[in-house]
Amino acid sequence: MRKDGNKVAIVTGASRGIGAAIARRLAADGFTVVVNYAGKAAEAEALVAEIETAGGTAIPAQADVSDPAAVARIFDAAQAAFGGIDVLVNNAGIMKLASLADSDDALFDSQVAINLKGSFNTLREAAKRLREGGRIINLSSSVVGLSPATYGVYAATKAGVEAMTHILTKELRGRNITVNAIAPGPTATALFLDGKPQAVIDTLTKAAPLERLGQPEDIANAVAFLAGPDGGWINGQILRANGGII
Ligand code: NDP
């Protein structure tokens, strides 16, 4: 049974990783899903086809979230195709690690552009356009609390996302729209795994008391709770979904 029939969700960065798991789960829960991606059109289109084959409704929507005009076009496309937008999942993100001493301008600028400005771009549109009863779920990271060396710029962008989460909650007073963030710990996607020595992966796999890496579906489960009927009283919270690493 579809428990959220007729609701429309935009998931940014949904061509793979956590975003793809979120899109798949929200579609299974009955949301119509806009599958945003930056470059990987084939992956996004394959996911849309998979959702449609399973009986769901989805469309792909290319946009670099750091481009405000491109973000506005996703919202325009969703409104034109489906009549409105109920849920924004702000998932698109990149991670580049270096000590602050070794962080060059490109490392700083790219993460600020995609993680912080990209989230701002989508939050601004969502604040203007989400229907009454809507839900906004931002992706932060548990490194905001863990503060590990080399994560300085990345964690700073996510701390900014958490700040906007709290503030937008207040700005949307009276519209019955919740704004929350999920802060995953190490999760088995390209963002986490690529470029890490196996020994580091092994250490981080055992770091949480539950002694495994998060899977994209673990994060999608938490997003589905916040987006669905059971999450309606949760507002302005940062939910760390990380197996207890912090
Ligand atoms: P992946 O690298 O696996 O996937 C990233 C996704 O974001 C892809 O779909 C990619 O699209 C998209 N994307 C990247 N840049 C842009 C852009 N400029 N505009 C639109 N889309 C873009 O990452 P994860 O799934 O691991 O991460 C998802 C979120 O979860 C991120 O915000 C990340 O910071 C956060 N997170 C992840 C953790 C982890 O351990 N994996 C831990 C804590 C937080 P395309 O492929 O088309 O380029």
Short mmCIF file of N, CA, C and O in Angstrom, two decimals, residues 18 22 89-90 136-142 158 161-162 165 179-185 218-227 237-242:
data_model
loop_
_atom_site.label_atom_id
_atom_site.label_comp_id
_atom_site.label_asym_id
_atom_site.label_seq_id
_atom_site.Cartn_x
_atom_site.Cartn_y
_atom_site.Cartn_z
N ILE A 18 24.19 7.12 -1.23
CA ILE A 18 23.09 7.32 -0.27
C ILE A 18 21.87 7.91 -0.96
O ILE A 18 20.73 7.50 -0.70
N ILE A 22 18.01 6.57 -0.98
CA ILE A 22 16.90 7.40 -0.49
C ILE A 22 15.80 7.47 -1.56
O ILE A 22 14.61 7.32 -1.26
N VAL A 89 15.15 16.43 -0.14
CA VAL A 89 16.27 15.76 0.53
C VAL A 89 17.54 16.31 -0.09
O VAL A 89 17.85 16.10 -1.26
N ASN A 90 18.25 17.05 0.75
CA ASN A 90 19.44 17.78 0.32
C ASN A 90 20.65 16.88 0.51
O ASN A 90 21.35 16.97 1.52
N ILE A 136 11.77 18.83 4.95
CA ILE A 136 13.11 19.07 4.41
C ILE A 136 14.09 18.25 5.24
O ILE A 136 14.07 18.31 6.48
N ILE A 137 14.91 17.47 4.55
CA ILE A 137 15.91 16.65 5.24
C ILE A 137 17.26 16.95 4.61
O ILE A 137 17.48 16.70 3.41
N ASN A 138 18.16 17.51 5.40
CA ASN A 138 19.51 17.82 4.93
C ASN A 138 20.46 16.70 5.33
O ASN A 138 20.27 16.04 6.35
N LEU A 139 21.51 16.51 4.54
CA LEU A 139 22.55 15.54 4.91
C LEU A 139 23.74 16.30 5.49
O LEU A 139 24.41 17.06 4.80
N SER A 140 23.97 16.07 6.78
CA SER A 140 25.17 16.58 7.43
C SER A 140 26.16 15.42 7.52
O SER A 140 26.17 14.53 6.66
N SER A 141 26.97 15.38 8.56
CA SER A 141 27.91 14.28 8.77
C SER A 141 28.28 14.22 10.23
O SER A 141 28.38 15.26 10.91
N SER A 142 28.53 13.02 10.73
CA SER A 142 28.96 12.88 12.12
C SER A 142 30.34 13.48 12.36
O SER A 142 30.74 13.65 13.52
N LYS A 158 29.45 21.17 6.54
CA LYS A 158 28.33 20.45 7.15
C LYS A 158 27.84 21.15 8.41
O LYS A 158 26.63 21.12 8.72
N VAL A 161 25.51 23.62 7.18
CA VAL A 161 24.22 22.98 6.83
C VAL A 161 23.39 22.78 8.11
O VAL A 161 22.17 23.03 8.11
N GLU A 162 24.04 22.36 9.17
CA GLU A 162 23.29 22.17 10.43
C GLU A 162 22.75 23.51 10.94
O GLU A 162 21.60 23.58 11.42
N THR A 165 19.76 24.40 9.00
CA THR A 165 18.65 23.52 9.39
C THR A 165 17.88 24.12 10.55
O THR A 165 16.65 24.25 10.52
N VAL A 179 12.03 20.73 9.28
CA VAL A 179 13.39 20.79 8.72
C VAL A 179 14.31 20.06 9.69
O VAL A 179 14.43 20.45 10.86
N ASN A 180 14.93 19.00 9.21
CA ASN A 180 15.85 18.22 10.04
C ASN A 180 17.09 17.86 9.23
O ASN A 180 17.11 18.04 8.00
N ALA A 181 18.09 17.35 9.90
CA ALA A 181 19.28 16.83 9.21
C ALA A 181 19.60 15.44 9.71
O ALA A 181 19.42 15.14 10.90
N ILE A 182 20.07 14.61 8.80
CA ILE A 182 20.64 13.32 9.16
C ILE A 182 22.16 13.47 9.06
O ILE A 182 22.67 14.00 8.06
N ALA A 183 22.87 13.01 10.08
CA ALA A 183 24.33 13.09 10.07
C ALA A 183 24.90 11.66 10.08
O ALA A 183 25.10 11.08 11.15
N PRO A 184 25.14 11.09 8.90
CA PRO A 184 25.67 9.72 8.87
C PRO A 184 27.10 9.66 9.41
O PRO A 184 27.83 10.65 9.40
N GLY A 185 27.47 8.46 9.87
CA GLY A 185 28.88 8.14 10.07
C GLY A 185 29.40 7.47 8.82
O GLY A 185 28.75 7.53 7.76
N ASP A 218 20.70 2.11 5.44
CA ASP A 218 20.55 2.55 6.83
C ASP A 218 20.18 4.03 6.88
O ASP A 218 19.37 4.46 7.72
N ILE A 219 20.80 4.80 6.01
CA ILE A 219 20.54 6.24 6.00
C ILE A 219 19.17 6.51 5.37
O ILE A 219 18.40 7.35 5.85
N ALA A 220 18.86 5.76 4.31
CA ALA A 220 17.56 5.93 3.66
C ALA A 220 16.42 5.63 4.64
O ALA A 220 15.38 6.29 4.61
N ASN A 221 16.62 4.64 5.53
CA ASN A 221 15.59 4.31 6.52
C ASN A 221 15.30 5.52 7.42
O ASN A 221 14.15 5.80 7.76
N ALA A 222 16.37 6.20 7.83
CA ALA A 222 16.20 7.36 8.71
C ALA A 222 15.52 8.51 7.97
O ALA A 222 14.66 9.21 8.52
N VAL A 223 15.91 8.70 6.71
CA VAL A 223 15.27 9.75 5.90
C VAL A 223 13.79 9.45 5.72
O VAL A 223 12.93 10.33 5.82
N ALA A 224 13.49 8.16 5.45
CA ALA A 224 12.09 7.78 5.22
C ALA A 224 11.25 8.06 6.46
O ALA A 224 10.09 8.49 6.36
N PHE A 225 11.82 7.83 7.64
CA PHE A 225 11.10 8.14 8.89
C PHE A 225 10.78 9.64 8.97
O PHE A 225 9.64 10.03 9.22
N LEU A 226 11.79 10.47 8.69
CA LEU A 226 11.56 11.92 8.80
C LEU A 226 10.62 12.43 7.70
O LEU A 226 9.89 13.39 7.91
N ALA A 227 10.63 11.78 6.54
CA ALA A 227 9.78 12.22 5.43
C ALA A 227 8.36 11.69 5.54
O ALA A 227 7.43 12.24 4.95
N GLN A 237 15.94 19.03 14.30
CA GLN A 237 16.87 18.10 14.95
C GLN A 237 17.96 17.62 13.99
O GLN A 237 17.75 17.54 12.79
N ILE A 238 19.10 17.29 14.58
CA ILE A 238 20.18 16.65 13.84
C ILE A 238 20.24 15.21 14.33
O ILE A 238 20.56 14.96 15.49
N LEU A 239 19.90 14.27 13.46
CA LEU A 239 19.85 12.85 13.84
C LEU A 239 21.12 12.18 13.33
O LEU A 239 21.33 12.04 12.13
N ARG A 240 21.99 11.77 14.27
CA ARG A 240 23.21 11.07 13.88
C ARG A 240 22.90 9.60 13.65
O ARG A 240 22.55 8.89 14.61
N ALA A 241 23.03 9.17 12.42
CA ALA A 241 22.75 7.77 12.04
C ALA A 241 24.10 7.13 11.75
O ALA A 241 24.63 7.24 10.63
N ASN A 242 24.70 6.51 12.77
CA ASN A 242 26.11 6.16 12.65
C ASN A 242 26.54 4.92 13.45
O ASN A 242 27.75 4.72 13.64
#
